Coordinates of C-alpha atoms in Angstrom, one line a residue:
M1 CA 89.9 109.8 79.4
G2 CA 89.4 112.6 81.9
Y3 CA 86.2 113.8 83.1
H4 CA 84.7 117.3 84.8
T5 CA 83.7 115.7 88.0
L6 CA 84.0 112.0 89.0
I7 CA 82.0 110.8 91.9
R8 CA 83.6 107.8 93.7
G9 CA 81.9 105.1 95.7
A10 CA 78.4 106.4 96.3
Q11 CA 75.4 104.7 97.2
V12 CA 73.3 105.4 94.2
V13 CA 69.7 105.6 94.4
D14 CA 68.4 106.6 90.8
G15 CA 65.2 107.9 91.0
T16 CA 63.4 105.0 89.4
S17 CA 62.4 103.2 92.9
A18 CA 65.0 100.6 92.0
K19 CA 67.4 99.3 94.9
A20 CA 70.5 101.1 95.8
Y21 CA 73.6 100.1 94.1
R22 CA 77.4 101.1 94.8
A23 CA 79.0 103.0 91.7
D24 CA 81.4 105.9 90.4
V25 CA 79.4 108.4 88.5
A26 CA 81.3 110.7 85.9
I27 CA 79.7 114.2 84.7
E28 CA 80.6 116.0 81.7
N29 CA 78.9 118.8 79.8
Q30 CA 75.9 119.0 82.2
R31 CA 75.2 115.5 81.8
V32 CA 76.0 112.0 83.6
V33 CA 78.2 110.2 80.8
R34 CA 79.3 107.2 82.6
I35 CA 78.1 105.0 85.6
A36 CA 80.3 101.9 86.6
E37 CA 81.4 99.8 89.3
Q38 CA 84.8 101.5 89.1
I39 CA 85.9 104.2 86.8
D40 CA 89.7 104.4 86.3
A41 CA 90.0 107.8 84.7
E42 CA 91.4 111.3 85.8
A43 CA 88.8 114.3 86.6
D44 CA 89.2 117.9 87.1
T45 CA 87.3 117.3 90.3
T46 CA 87.1 113.9 92.2
V47 CA 84.5 113.4 95.2
D48 CA 84.8 110.7 97.8
A49 CA 81.3 109.6 98.3
D50 CA 81.9 106.6 100.4
G51 CA 79.1 105.7 102.9
L52 CA 76.9 108.6 101.1
V53 CA 73.8 108.5 98.9
L54 CA 73.6 110.1 95.7
A55 CA 70.2 110.8 94.3
P56 CA 69.0 112.6 91.4
G57 CA 68.3 116.4 92.6
F58 CA 64.8 116.8 94.4
I59 CA 62.1 118.4 92.1
D60 CA 59.9 120.6 94.1
V61 CA 56.7 120.2 92.1
H62 CA 54.5 122.8 94.1
T63 CA 56.3 126.0 95.0
H64 CA 55.3 129.8 94.7
D65 CA 59.2 130.7 93.8
D66 CA 57.7 132.6 90.7
L67 CA 59.5 135.8 91.7
A68 CA 62.1 134.5 94.2
V69 CA 63.7 132.7 91.1
V70 CA 64.2 136.5 89.5
H71 CA 64.9 138.3 92.8
Q72 CA 66.8 135.9 94.8
P73 CA 68.3 133.7 92.2
E74 CA 70.8 132.0 94.6
M75 CA 67.7 130.1 95.9
R76 CA 69.4 128.9 99.0
P77 CA 66.2 127.9 100.7
K78 CA 65.8 125.2 97.9
L79 CA 69.4 124.3 97.0
S80 CA 70.4 123.7 100.6
Q81 CA 67.9 120.9 100.8
G82 CA 68.9 119.3 97.7
V83 CA 66.4 120.8 95.3
T84 CA 67.4 121.6 91.8
S85 CA 64.3 122.0 89.9
V86 CA 61.3 123.9 91.0
I87 CA 57.6 124.1 89.2
V88 CA 56.3 127.7 89.7
G89 CA 52.8 129.0 89.1
N90 CA 50.7 126.6 91.4
C91 CA 47.1 127.1 93.0
G92 CA 46.2 129.5 90.1
I93 CA 48.5 132.2 90.7
S94 CA 51.8 132.9 88.6
A95 CA 53.8 135.8 87.9
S96 CA 53.0 135.7 84.2
P97 CA 50.9 136.5 82.0
V98 CA 50.2 139.5 84.2
Q99 CA 50.4 143.2 84.3
L100 CA 48.7 145.1 87.1
N101 CA 47.3 148.6 87.4
R102 CA 46.3 147.9 91.0
E103 CA 47.6 146.3 94.2
P104 CA 47.8 142.5 93.5
P105 CA 44.5 140.9 94.8
D106 CA 44.7 137.9 97.0
P107 CA 46.1 135.3 96.5
L108 CA 48.5 137.0 93.9
N109 CA 49.6 138.9 96.8
L110 CA 51.6 135.8 98.2
L111 CA 53.8 136.2 95.2
G112 CA 54.8 140.0 95.6
E113 CA 54.0 143.5 95.2
R114 CA 52.4 145.5 92.1
A115 CA 55.9 146.4 90.9
D116 CA 57.0 142.9 90.8
F117 CA 54.6 141.7 88.3
Q118 CA 56.1 142.9 84.9
Y119 CA 55.4 140.0 82.6
P120 CA 52.7 140.6 80.3
T121 CA 53.7 137.2 78.4
F122 CA 55.1 133.9 79.5
A123 CA 58.1 134.7 77.2
D124 CA 58.7 138.0 79.2
Y125 CA 58.7 135.9 82.2
A126 CA 61.1 133.2 80.7
R127 CA 63.6 135.8 79.4
A128 CA 63.6 137.3 83.0
V129 CA 64.3 134.1 84.8
Q130 CA 67.0 133.2 82.1
A131 CA 68.6 136.6 82.8
A132 CA 68.5 136.3 86.5
G133 CA 70.5 132.9 86.1
P134 CA 68.8 131.0 89.1
A135 CA 70.7 128.3 90.9
V136 CA 67.8 125.8 90.2
N137 CA 65.9 124.9 87.1
V138 CA 62.4 126.5 86.7
G139 CA 59.5 125.2 85.0
A140 CA 56.1 127.2 85.2
L141 CA 52.5 126.7 84.9
V142 CA 50.0 129.5 84.2
G143 CA 47.4 130.4 86.9
H144 CA 43.8 130.5 86.2
T145 CA 43.4 133.5 88.7
A146 CA 46.2 135.3 86.9
L147 CA 44.2 135.0 83.7
R148 CA 41.1 136.2 85.3
I149 CA 42.9 139.3 87.0
G150 CA 44.1 140.2 83.5
H151 CA 40.7 140.1 81.9
M152 CA 37.9 140.7 84.5
S153 CA 37.4 143.7 86.5
D154 CA 35.0 142.0 89.0
L155 CA 36.2 138.5 90.0
Q156 CA 33.3 137.8 92.4
R157 CA 31.4 136.3 89.3
T158 CA 32.1 133.7 86.6
A159 CA 33.8 135.1 83.4
T160 CA 31.5 136.3 80.5
E161 CA 31.8 134.6 77.1
P162 CA 34.2 137.8 75.7
E163 CA 36.4 137.4 79.0
L164 CA 36.9 133.8 78.5
A165 CA 37.8 134.0 74.9
A166 CA 40.4 136.7 75.9
M167 CA 41.8 134.2 78.5
R168 CA 41.9 131.3 76.4
V169 CA 44.0 133.3 73.9
Q170 CA 46.5 134.4 76.5
L171 CA 46.6 130.8 77.7
R172 CA 47.3 129.5 74.3
E173 CA 50.0 132.0 73.6
A174 CA 51.6 131.1 76.9
L175 CA 51.4 127.2 76.1
Q176 CA 52.9 128.2 72.6
Q177 CA 55.7 129.7 74.5
G178 CA 56.5 126.8 76.7
A179 CA 54.3 126.8 79.8
L180 CA 53.9 123.2 81.2
G181 CA 50.3 123.8 81.6
M182 CA 47.6 125.5 83.8
S183 CA 47.0 125.5 87.6
S184 CA 43.8 126.8 89.3
G185 CA 43.1 127.8 93.0
L186 CA 39.4 127.3 93.3
A187 CA 39.3 127.5 97.0
Y188 CA 40.3 131.3 96.7
R189 CA 37.8 133.8 97.1
N190 CA 39.0 135.5 93.6
A191 CA 38.5 132.3 91.9
N192 CA 35.9 130.7 93.8
R193 CA 33.1 132.2 91.9
S194 CA 34.3 130.8 88.5
D195 CA 31.9 128.0 87.5
T196 CA 33.2 124.5 86.2
A197 CA 32.4 125.7 82.6
E198 CA 34.7 128.4 83.0
V199 CA 37.6 126.1 84.1
L200 CA 37.0 123.6 81.7
A201 CA 37.1 125.9 78.6
L202 CA 40.5 126.7 79.7
V203 CA 41.6 123.2 80.6
K204 CA 40.5 122.3 76.6
E205 CA 43.1 124.8 75.3
L206 CA 45.7 122.3 77.3
T207 CA 44.8 119.0 75.2
A208 CA 46.5 120.1 72.0
F209 CA 49.8 121.0 73.7
G210 CA 49.9 117.6 75.9
A211 CA 50.0 119.9 78.9
I212 CA 48.9 119.4 82.2
Y213 CA 46.3 120.8 84.7
T214 CA 47.1 121.1 88.4
T215 CA 44.4 122.1 90.9
H216 CA 43.9 123.5 94.5
L217 CA 40.7 122.1 94.9
R218 CA 37.3 124.1 95.5
T219 CA 37.6 122.8 99.0
E220 CA 39.9 120.6 101.2
F221 CA 37.2 120.4 104.0
D222 CA 34.1 118.5 104.3
Q223 CA 33.1 118.6 100.5
I224 CA 36.4 117.4 99.4
I225 CA 35.1 114.6 97.4
E226 CA 32.5 116.7 95.6
A227 CA 35.6 118.9 94.7
M228 CA 37.6 116.0 93.7
D229 CA 34.9 115.1 91.6
E230 CA 34.9 118.5 90.0
A231 CA 38.6 118.2 89.0
L232 CA 38.5 114.5 87.7
D233 CA 35.5 115.4 85.5
T234 CA 37.1 118.5 84.3
A235 CA 40.2 116.8 83.5
R236 CA 38.5 113.7 82.1
E237 CA 36.5 115.9 79.5
G238 CA 39.3 118.1 78.8
R239 CA 41.4 114.8 78.1
V240 CA 44.6 116.2 80.2
P241 CA 46.3 114.7 83.0
L242 CA 45.3 115.8 86.4
I243 CA 47.7 116.6 89.5
V244 CA 45.5 117.4 92.6
S245 CA 47.8 119.9 94.6
H246 CA 48.8 119.7 98.3
L247 CA 46.1 117.0 98.9
K248 CA 45.0 117.1 102.6
C249 CA 41.9 116.4 104.9
A250 CA 41.6 119.9 106.6
G251 CA 39.8 120.8 109.4
K252 CA 38.7 118.5 112.6
G253 CA 35.6 117.6 110.9
N254 CA 37.6 116.1 108.0
W255 CA 40.2 114.2 110.2
G256 CA 40.2 110.7 109.3
R257 CA 39.1 110.6 105.7
S258 CA 42.3 110.1 104.1
T259 CA 41.5 106.4 103.4
E260 CA 38.4 107.5 101.8
V261 CA 39.9 110.3 99.8
L262 CA 42.8 108.2 98.2
S263 CA 40.7 105.4 97.3
H264 CA 38.5 107.9 95.3
L265 CA 41.6 109.2 93.6
Q266 CA 42.7 105.4 93.2
S267 CA 39.6 104.4 91.4
A268 CA 39.8 107.4 89.1
A269 CA 43.4 106.6 88.2
A270 CA 41.9 103.4 86.5
H271 CA 40.5 105.5 83.7
Q272 CA 42.4 108.6 83.7
K273 CA 45.9 110.0 84.4
V274 CA 45.8 111.4 87.8
A275 CA 48.6 112.2 90.6
C276 CA 48.6 114.5 93.7
D277 CA 51.3 116.2 95.7
C278 CA 51.7 116.6 99.5
Y279 CA 54.1 118.4 101.8
P280 CA 55.4 116.6 105.2
Y281 CA 53.6 118.7 107.9
T282 CA 50.1 118.9 109.3
A283 CA 49.8 122.7 109.1
S284 CA 49.0 124.6 106.1
S285 CA 49.9 128.3 105.2
S286 CA 48.4 131.0 102.8
T287 CA 47.0 134.2 103.2
L288 CA 44.5 134.8 106.1
D289 CA 41.2 133.0 105.1
L290 CA 38.3 134.0 107.4
A291 CA 36.6 130.6 106.2
Q292 CA 39.6 128.7 108.2
V293 CA 39.5 130.9 111.5
S294 CA 38.1 128.4 114.0
P295 CA 38.5 127.5 117.6
D296 CA 39.1 124.0 116.6
S297 CA 42.6 124.6 115.3
D298 CA 45.4 127.2 116.1
V299 CA 46.2 129.9 113.7
F300 CA 49.5 131.6 113.6
I301 CA 49.7 135.1 111.9
T302 CA 52.9 135.4 109.7
W303 CA 52.3 138.7 108.4
S304 CA 49.5 141.6 108.5
R305 CA 49.6 144.5 106.2
A306 CA 47.5 146.5 108.6
F307 CA 49.4 145.6 111.8
P308 CA 53.0 144.2 110.8
E309 CA 54.1 144.0 114.7
Q310 CA 51.5 141.1 115.0
G311 CA 53.4 138.9 112.7
G312 CA 54.8 136.0 114.5
R313 CA 51.9 135.7 117.0
T314 CA 48.9 133.4 117.4
L315 CA 45.8 134.6 116.3
A316 CA 44.2 133.8 119.8
A317 CA 46.7 135.9 121.6
I318 CA 46.3 138.8 119.4
A319 CA 42.4 138.4 120.1
E320 CA 42.7 138.4 123.7
E321 CA 45.2 141.5 123.7
W322 CA 42.4 143.2 121.4
K323 CA 39.7 141.9 123.5
L324 CA 37.9 140.9 120.2
S325 CA 36.7 137.4 119.0
L326 CA 38.9 135.3 116.7
M327 CA 36.8 136.4 113.6
E328 CA 37.0 140.4 114.7
A329 CA 40.8 140.3 115.1
A330 CA 41.2 138.0 111.9
E331 CA 39.2 140.6 109.9
R332 CA 40.9 143.8 111.5
L333 CA 44.4 142.2 110.5
Q334 CA 43.5 141.8 106.8
P335 CA 45.3 141.6 104.3
A336 CA 47.4 139.2 106.2
G337 CA 49.3 135.5 106.2
A338 CA 48.6 132.6 108.4
V339 CA 49.8 129.2 109.2
Y340 CA 47.0 126.7 110.1
H341 CA 47.2 123.6 112.4
C342 CA 44.5 121.9 110.7
M343 CA 45.6 118.4 110.0
A344 CA 45.7 115.0 111.7
V345 CA 49.2 113.4 111.5
E346 CA 47.4 109.7 110.5
D347 CA 46.0 111.4 107.4
V348 CA 49.3 113.1 106.4
E349 CA 51.5 109.9 106.6
N350 CA 48.7 108.1 104.6
I351 CA 48.7 110.7 102.0
L352 CA 52.6 110.8 101.8
S353 CA 53.0 106.9 101.5
H354 CA 50.4 106.5 98.5
P355 CA 51.9 105.5 95.4
L356 CA 50.3 108.4 93.5
T357 CA 51.7 111.0 95.6
M358 CA 54.7 113.2 94.8
I359 CA 56.7 115.6 97.3
G360 CA 56.0 119.4 96.9
S361 CA 57.2 122.1 99.7
D362 CA 54.5 124.9 98.9
G363 CA 56.7 127.1 100.6
L364 CA 56.1 130.9 100.6
P365 CA 59.6 132.7 100.2
K366 CA 57.8 136.3 100.1
D367 CA 56.6 135.5 103.7
P368 CA 58.5 137.3 106.4
H369 CA 58.0 134.5 109.0
P370 CA 57.6 131.2 106.4
H371 CA 56.3 128.0 107.3
P372 CA 59.4 125.5 107.8
R373 CA 58.3 123.6 104.6
L374 CA 60.2 126.4 102.8
W375 CA 63.7 125.2 103.8
G376 CA 63.0 121.8 105.3
A377 CA 60.4 119.8 103.2
F378 CA 62.6 117.4 101.4
P379 CA 64.7 116.5 104.4
R380 CA 61.9 116.2 106.6
V381 CA 60.6 113.3 104.2
L382 CA 64.0 111.5 104.3
A383 CA 64.6 111.9 107.8
H384 CA 61.4 111.9 109.9
Y385 CA 58.9 109.8 107.3
C386 CA 61.3 107.4 105.7
R387 CA 64.3 107.0 108.4
E388 CA 62.5 107.2 111.5
R389 CA 58.8 106.5 110.8
K390 CA 59.7 103.9 108.0
L391 CA 56.6 104.8 106.1
F392 CA 58.6 103.9 102.7
D393 CA 61.9 102.9 101.8
L394 CA 64.6 105.3 100.8
P395 CA 64.3 104.3 97.1
T396 CA 60.4 104.8 97.2
A397 CA 61.3 108.3 98.9
I398 CA 63.6 109.5 96.5
H399 CA 61.3 108.4 93.7
K400 CA 58.4 110.3 94.9
M401 CA 60.8 113.4 94.9
T402 CA 62.7 112.8 91.6
G403 CA 61.6 110.0 88.8
R404 CA 58.0 110.4 89.6
S405 CA 57.9 114.0 89.6
A406 CA 60.0 114.3 86.3
A407 CA 57.5 111.9 84.6
E408 CA 54.4 113.5 85.8
F409 CA 55.5 117.0 84.6
G410 CA 57.1 116.0 81.5
L411 CA 60.6 116.9 82.4
R412 CA 63.1 115.1 80.1
D413 CA 66.0 113.6 81.1
R414 CA 65.6 114.7 84.6
G415 CA 64.8 113.2 87.7
V416 CA 66.8 110.0 87.2
I417 CA 70.5 108.9 87.4
R418 CA 71.3 107.4 84.3
E419 CA 73.9 107.8 81.3
G420 CA 72.8 110.7 79.2
A421 CA 70.3 112.3 81.8
F422 CA 71.2 115.9 83.1
A423 CA 73.6 115.8 86.1
D424 CA 71.0 117.3 88.6
L425 CA 72.5 115.5 91.6
V426 CA 72.5 115.7 95.5
L427 CA 74.9 113.8 97.5
F428 CA 73.9 113.5 101.2
D429 CA 74.3 111.3 104.4
F430 CA 71.0 109.3 105.1
D431 CA 72.0 108.5 108.8
R432 CA 72.4 112.4 109.3
I433 CA 70.0 114.2 107.1
E434 CA 67.8 116.2 109.2
S435 CA 65.5 119.3 108.7
T436 CA 66.3 121.9 111.2
A437 CA 63.6 124.4 110.3
S438 CA 60.7 124.9 112.9
F439 CA 57.8 126.9 113.4
E440 CA 59.6 129.2 115.7
Q441 CA 62.8 129.4 113.6
P442 CA 62.0 128.4 110.0
E443 CA 64.8 129.9 108.0
Q444 CA 67.3 127.0 108.7
V445 CA 69.6 125.1 106.6
A446 CA 69.1 121.3 106.5
R447 CA 72.0 118.9 108.1
G448 CA 73.2 116.1 106.1
I449 CA 73.6 117.7 102.6
H450 CA 77.1 117.4 101.2
R451 CA 77.0 118.7 97.7
V452 CA 74.3 119.5 95.1
W453 CA 75.1 119.8 91.4
V454 CA 72.8 121.5 89.0
N455 CA 73.3 120.8 85.2
G456 CA 76.8 119.3 86.2
A457 CA 78.0 122.3 88.3
L458 CA 78.6 122.3 91.8
S459 CA 76.2 124.7 93.1
Y460 CA 75.8 124.0 97.0
Q461 CA 78.3 122.9 99.6
P462 CA 77.8 123.8 103.2
G463 CA 80.2 126.8 104.0
R464 CA 81.0 127.9 100.3
T465 CA 79.6 130.7 98.6
D466 CA 81.9 130.8 95.4
L467 CA 79.9 128.1 93.6
E468 CA 78.0 128.4 90.1
R469 CA 74.3 129.1 89.4
R470 CA 73.3 127.0 86.4
G471 CA 69.9 126.5 86.6
E472 CA 67.9 126.3 83.3
F473 CA 64.3 127.2 82.2
L474 CA 62.5 124.3 81.6
F475 CA 60.3 124.8 78.4
R476 CA 57.5 122.2 78.2
G477 CA 58.4 119.6 75.6
R478 CA 62.1 120.8 75.2

């Protein structure tokens, strides 16, 4: 019998946390069809994987790739680091269901311009992704802020009963059309005035569909425990799984609290389904938030609509040049984007190593000077935190990036290497893998990734541009 692809002699790390083992892996019709110590068969393509690790393709559970998968379907920043599936629609912002008659309000402007938002229903968005044929699989959440924008003229208050009723109908329709769940971004100005009751009413729509709730907490600073309690209570009352987005202890006054925060999360996990994601850096990135402007942490401006020439400089340098305070300079730059060096290394390591934590990049593909996590998050976990810092062993690192992620987001037959699973695979050299993306030069391809397959098709190999785009839209429950 012959196969489409035969990978010989790989060190298989299967995504389940199990120990690595040496095996041959055969691919046919999008799936892994045979795994054995030795497979004596012909294949259209045979790959010698001696000395290399074969893992499930990485699942980036926290992205803002909503429009990138349509407009830049090659998805090179993700594919080149071994990512084969992305979850979009995080932090309350999503490309659908949205139709704008004005410029996208913050933080929807992280995704694109007004003309980019042309998906009034979730089904419209899914069709657009399928038509674009991205190189990675795409699963999508519906953003709470996106729903608000569609039904509220004033976002600086909680929704009225008629507005909330319309939002619930729209969310229900998106869930019927295959959305994975709903996200919120309650820290952002245009969602912050929504009260807990508004969010809970929407979360309760998720219950009947077995969908999930992910949240960028109302604050990640001093009141983080209270913000976490709000999220936990909302998910528990709505009887839905909760995922806390990019868990962190932000701001110098909050450094050293990760043990307390994780203990709080772990205690809740005894009574309800809860998890979190984390990116492997001590700096965050988003729109320029005046509440985060402080002399205590460096703020790097990535873009400014009013002063585009100031992108790529620190806020301190801009303020000094303009002879203004940091706050005055920040106000003058608006709307703008920024990187905030606001976390302690110890807290990041603590959170990354916790069993409830998955990996997400939180990269911003629209940013003209993106945070290096867009191109480098997953290799950095493997190289810096696994190989060098030894925070966890390789099977644990891979599980956090694959099997655990697929289980939390309900992605069937993904995130593991086993017979019958989809052949989303990454082949890499564990001794050489390295993120080369830096804050100065963020758009750099990782080292040590040899090949990436998506749904059985070879989709990335360094130096080759003739490869297939075989990503699929991942509808909930299908």
